[in-house]
C-alpha cells in the first residue's frame, strides 16, 4: 500500500472524455490498494478565458476579485472529477482550497502556500475515500477570501499536498511522458531520464525544459517529496524526480537545456570603482527586473565592460532604468541584444568531475559557435550564443556528453 | 437615503458590456446617496452548460458535487461585477454564499435559505462599500459544503438578503419591464401594473406569469420586503410588489393568467364512500406529484366522477400510480387530457366584491368556450378550458374586466 497524490493538468481534464480517463487511472491505483488524493487544474482554455475577462474589464483589476473569478476553473473540475469517480464506483469528494483548508499568504494572484491541514483528508483516505482537491488555490490568512498561486500553481498545490499528506509519491500527469535529456523537438534521439535529482530538475526547468513549475520542484526538494512526471495519455512509467541519494549512478551530464527568453545587456566603459555594481543592479532589483548571468572584465584603462542578461519581456524596462541612471553610474554606452540563446549543460556528477566546461567550449568551437558570455554553478555550465545557433549547439553538446539514445 | 438590494439575472450579465451596464446602474444609485448591495446570477447560458456536464458524466450525480460545479457560475459574475464597479470608481467587494455566510439547509440542489448574517455587509455598506453577492448559493449547516437553491434561486437570494439587510427595497432587474395585467404577447393592450400585492403576485406567478420565482414572492410577503420588478435594458420604473396596505385603490381584478403546463385527470364512477379521496391523493402526494384543481360531483347511483389536474410532466407517473391503485380505489376508468389550459382571474378586490366568477362564466359562454373545471379561492377564479381557446379566453376576460390599456 502506498499513499499517492495524482495531479492532472489542464490538457488532461480538457473535456468530459478526458475526465473519464482520469477517473479510470485513479480507479486503477485505488484498486491496487493505494490511498489516493487527486489534484486537478482547470479544463484547458478556461483559465485564459477568465483572465481575459478580468483584463478586459480593467487592466488594473483588484487581485482579490481576479482570484475569485479564476479560482472557479478548478472548482468546476473537482466537482466533475468527483462525479466521474463516483460513476465508476470510487468513493470521492471534491475539496476547494478553503475547505481543506490550504492556507496561503495574502499575495493575491501569486500567493504562497503556508500550511495545509491534512488531518481530515488523511482520515478520509484511510476510510477509502478519494479527495479531489482544487489545484492553484487556497485561502488567505483572514480565512474569508480565496487566493490563487499564480500560473502553473497546480503543480505546487500537488507537491504541497503530498508533503502535508506524507504521501509516498506525487505523480504529475501531463502531456509529456517524462523529463528528457533535452528537447526532443530539437534532438530526436533525446532520452527519457528514469531518475533525476531535484537540483538537476531545477536547473533544467529554470533554463527552459518546461515540464514542472520551478517553485514546485523547490518545494519538493525542501519537503523531500518524490515526484514522478508521466503522461496522462500513454500507459508507461515516467521520470522520477528524487533526492540525489536515491540515484546510484550519478551522471556527469544529465541534460542540455536552452532558453531563448533572455536578452543581453552590455554597459561599455563603466568606471572600475567600488560600489558601481550596486548602482547598476540595485535599481533593477527594486523594479523587480530579474538579472541572470553577470560577467565583468577589468580593462586596462580603469574602465570595464559589464554584461548581464534579463528576461526578454523586461528589456524595455531595464533599458529605461539604466539610461536614467547613466550619469550616476558613468558608463559610456548601453548595448542590448535580444537575439541570443542560453545553452546549459546540467549534471550532479560535475561536482566531482573536472573538464565539463572545457569539453563544452571545445565542442562549440568545433562547430564555429561563438560564446558571448559564460557562467557556471556547481552543477551547471551556461553559455550565451547567437540565437540562430541554438539547435546546432544543443545537438552538438547532446552528442559530446554521450546522451544520444 | 435608501438601502437597496439590486438583483440582476443571467441575461443582464450575459457579457462584459452588460456587466458594465450593471455597474453603471449601480453607480447611479450609489451617486444618489443610497446604500446598495448587488445580487447577480450566472452569465446567461453558463448554468445550463455546467448542469449538462454533470448530467452527461452521470445522470444520478452526487447533488453535493453538482452544487460545487454549478455554484461557479455566480462566482465568476460577482468577481467580474466587482471589477467593473471598481473600474467606474465604486468601492465594491464580491461575496460568495459561504463568505457572507448565507446559511441553508442540507438539501443540495434545492436548498432553502435558513439564515443570513448581514452584520458584516451592513457595516461595509455604511462605510460606502457595495457588496456584490452571489445569488443561487449558500453554505450547508456543516459549514463546509456549498449548496444551491434550485433554478431561479437568485431571486430568492436577493429577497432573503434584502430582509437580512433590512433594505427599503429589492429591485429585480430582468428582461421584462414589470408585471402586466396579462401576457402582452397574447394581449397587446395589456397594461403594466404600478403596484401589485404579494398575494396577487403569487397567484399570477404560480399560474403562469413567469416574472418572479414563486418562493421569492412568498418570502417577500413573509419578510415584508418591497420588491420592484424592472428592466435592466430600459430606463423606466417597473412594478412594485408590496403589502396590500400599500395599495390604495384595490382593483377587483388585477390580471388574467394562464397556464398550459397542466393535464386533467378524470376517474369515472368512483364509489362514493368515506376515505376514497385519501386513497386517490395519498399515493400521488407520496410520489411528489402536485395536484392542483380538484372537483368532485356526487352522482345518483352511489358513484362519483372525480377530476383534478397535475403538472403535464407528472402525468405519466400519476397515471401509473393511479392504475396500480385501481382495484383498491374501485374506479371504472381513468381519462386523461393534456390538451387543456387553466385561465385565472386574479384580484384582491374580489374579497369584497361578488359577481366576479359569474361575469367570467358569462364572458366565456358568449365566446362559445366550454368550461371543464372550475376552482376558486379568495382572490382568484380559475377555469380549465380546451387549450386551443387559451388566447381567445384571455383576451375576452382582459376586456370584460376593463384591463385593456
Short mmCIF file of C-alpha atoms in Angstrom, two decimals, chain A residues 16 19-20 43 50 53-54 56-58 61-62 65-66 68-69 71-72 75-76 78-84 86-87 92-96 98-99 139 143-146, chain B residues 16 19-20 43 50 53-54 56-58 61-62 65-66 68-69 71-72 75-76 78-84 86-87 92-96 98-99 139 143-146:
data_model
loop_
_atom_site.label_atom_id
_atom_site.label_comp_id
_atom_site.label_asym_id
_atom_site.label_seq_id
_atom_site.Cartn_x
_atom_site.Cartn_y
_atom_site.Cartn_z
CA UNK A 16 -15.59 15.01 -20.27
CA UNK A 19 -12.07 13.47 -17.15
CA UNK A 20 -13.44 9.93 -17.52
CA UNK A 43 -10.08 22.50 -18.07
CA UNK A 50 -11.37 34.03 -17.15
CA UNK A 53 -12.45 38.83 -18.89
CA UNK A 54 -10.76 40.40 -15.86
CA UNK A 56 -10.84 43.43 -20.48
CA UNK A 57 -12.94 44.91 -17.69
CA UNK A 58 -9.95 46.62 -16.10
CA UNK A 61 -8.20 44.93 -11.64
CA UNK A 62 -8.33 44.07 -7.95
CA UNK A 65 -11.55 39.73 -7.38
CA UNK A 66 -9.28 38.21 -10.04
CA UNK A 68 -12.48 34.95 -7.05
CA UNK A 69 -13.02 34.68 -10.80
CA UNK A 71 -10.43 30.01 -8.96
CA UNK A 72 -13.74 28.83 -10.47
CA UNK A 75 -13.79 24.30 -8.80
CA UNK A 76 -15.62 23.07 -11.89
CA UNK A 78 -13.03 18.98 -8.93
CA UNK A 79 -16.82 18.60 -8.96
CA UNK A 80 -16.86 16.93 -12.36
CA UNK A 81 -13.94 14.65 -11.46
CA UNK A 82 -15.64 13.59 -8.22
CA UNK A 83 -18.79 12.78 -10.20
CA UNK A 84 -16.76 10.81 -12.75
CA UNK A 86 -18.33 8.05 -8.26
CA UNK A 87 -19.70 6.91 -11.63
CA UNK A 92 -14.77 10.56 -3.86
CA UNK A 93 -15.35 14.08 -2.64
CA UNK A 94 -14.27 17.46 -4.01
CA UNK A 95 -12.30 19.96 -1.91
CA UNK A 96 -11.84 23.64 -2.63
CA UNK A 98 -10.83 26.96 1.71
CA UNK A 99 -12.45 23.66 2.55
CA UNK A 139 -7.42 30.77 1.41
CA UNK A 143 -9.87 32.92 6.16
CA UNK A 144 -12.53 34.67 4.11
CA UNK A 145 -11.04 35.26 0.69
CA UNK A 146 -9.86 32.87 -1.97
CA UNK B 16 -18.84 42.16 -20.39
CA UNK B 19 -21.83 43.79 -16.81
CA UNK B 20 -20.53 47.31 -17.48
CA UNK B 43 -23.92 34.74 -17.14
CA UNK B 50 -22.47 23.24 -16.12
CA UNK B 53 -21.68 18.39 -17.86
CA UNK B 54 -22.85 16.90 -14.57
CA UNK B 56 -23.50 13.76 -19.06
CA UNK B 57 -20.99 12.34 -16.60
CA UNK B 58 -23.68 10.69 -14.51
CA UNK B 61 -24.70 12.51 -9.89
CA UNK B 62 -23.99 13.46 -6.29
CA UNK B 65 -20.76 17.80 -6.37
CA UNK B 66 -23.41 19.25 -8.67
CA UNK B 68 -19.80 22.59 -6.31
CA UNK B 69 -19.84 22.76 -10.09
CA UNK B 71 -22.13 27.49 -8.00
CA UNK B 72 -19.11 28.61 -10.04
CA UNK B 75 -18.80 33.18 -8.53
CA UNK B 76 -17.47 34.33 -11.90
CA UNK B 78 -19.58 38.51 -8.68
CA UNK B 79 -15.83 38.88 -9.32
CA UNK B 80 -16.33 40.45 -12.74
CA UNK B 81 -19.08 42.77 -11.46
CA UNK B 82 -16.90 43.91 -8.55
CA UNK B 83 -14.08 44.65 -11.02
CA UNK B 84 -16.50 46.57 -13.28
CA UNK B 86 -14.24 49.43 -9.17
CA UNK B 87 -13.42 50.48 -12.73
CA UNK B 92 -17.05 47.05 -4.20
CA UNK B 93 -16.29 43.55 -2.97
CA UNK B 94 -17.59 40.16 -4.06
CA UNK B 95 -19.18 37.71 -1.60
CA UNK B 96 -19.76 34.02 -2.15
CA UNK B 98 -20.07 30.83 2.38
CA UNK B 99 -18.33 34.15 2.86
CA UNK B 139 -23.49 27.01 2.72
CA UNK B 143 -20.29 24.98 7.10
CA UNK B 144 -18.01 23.19 4.71
CA UNK B 145 -20.02 22.49 1.58
CA UNK B 146 -21.61 24.83 -0.94
#
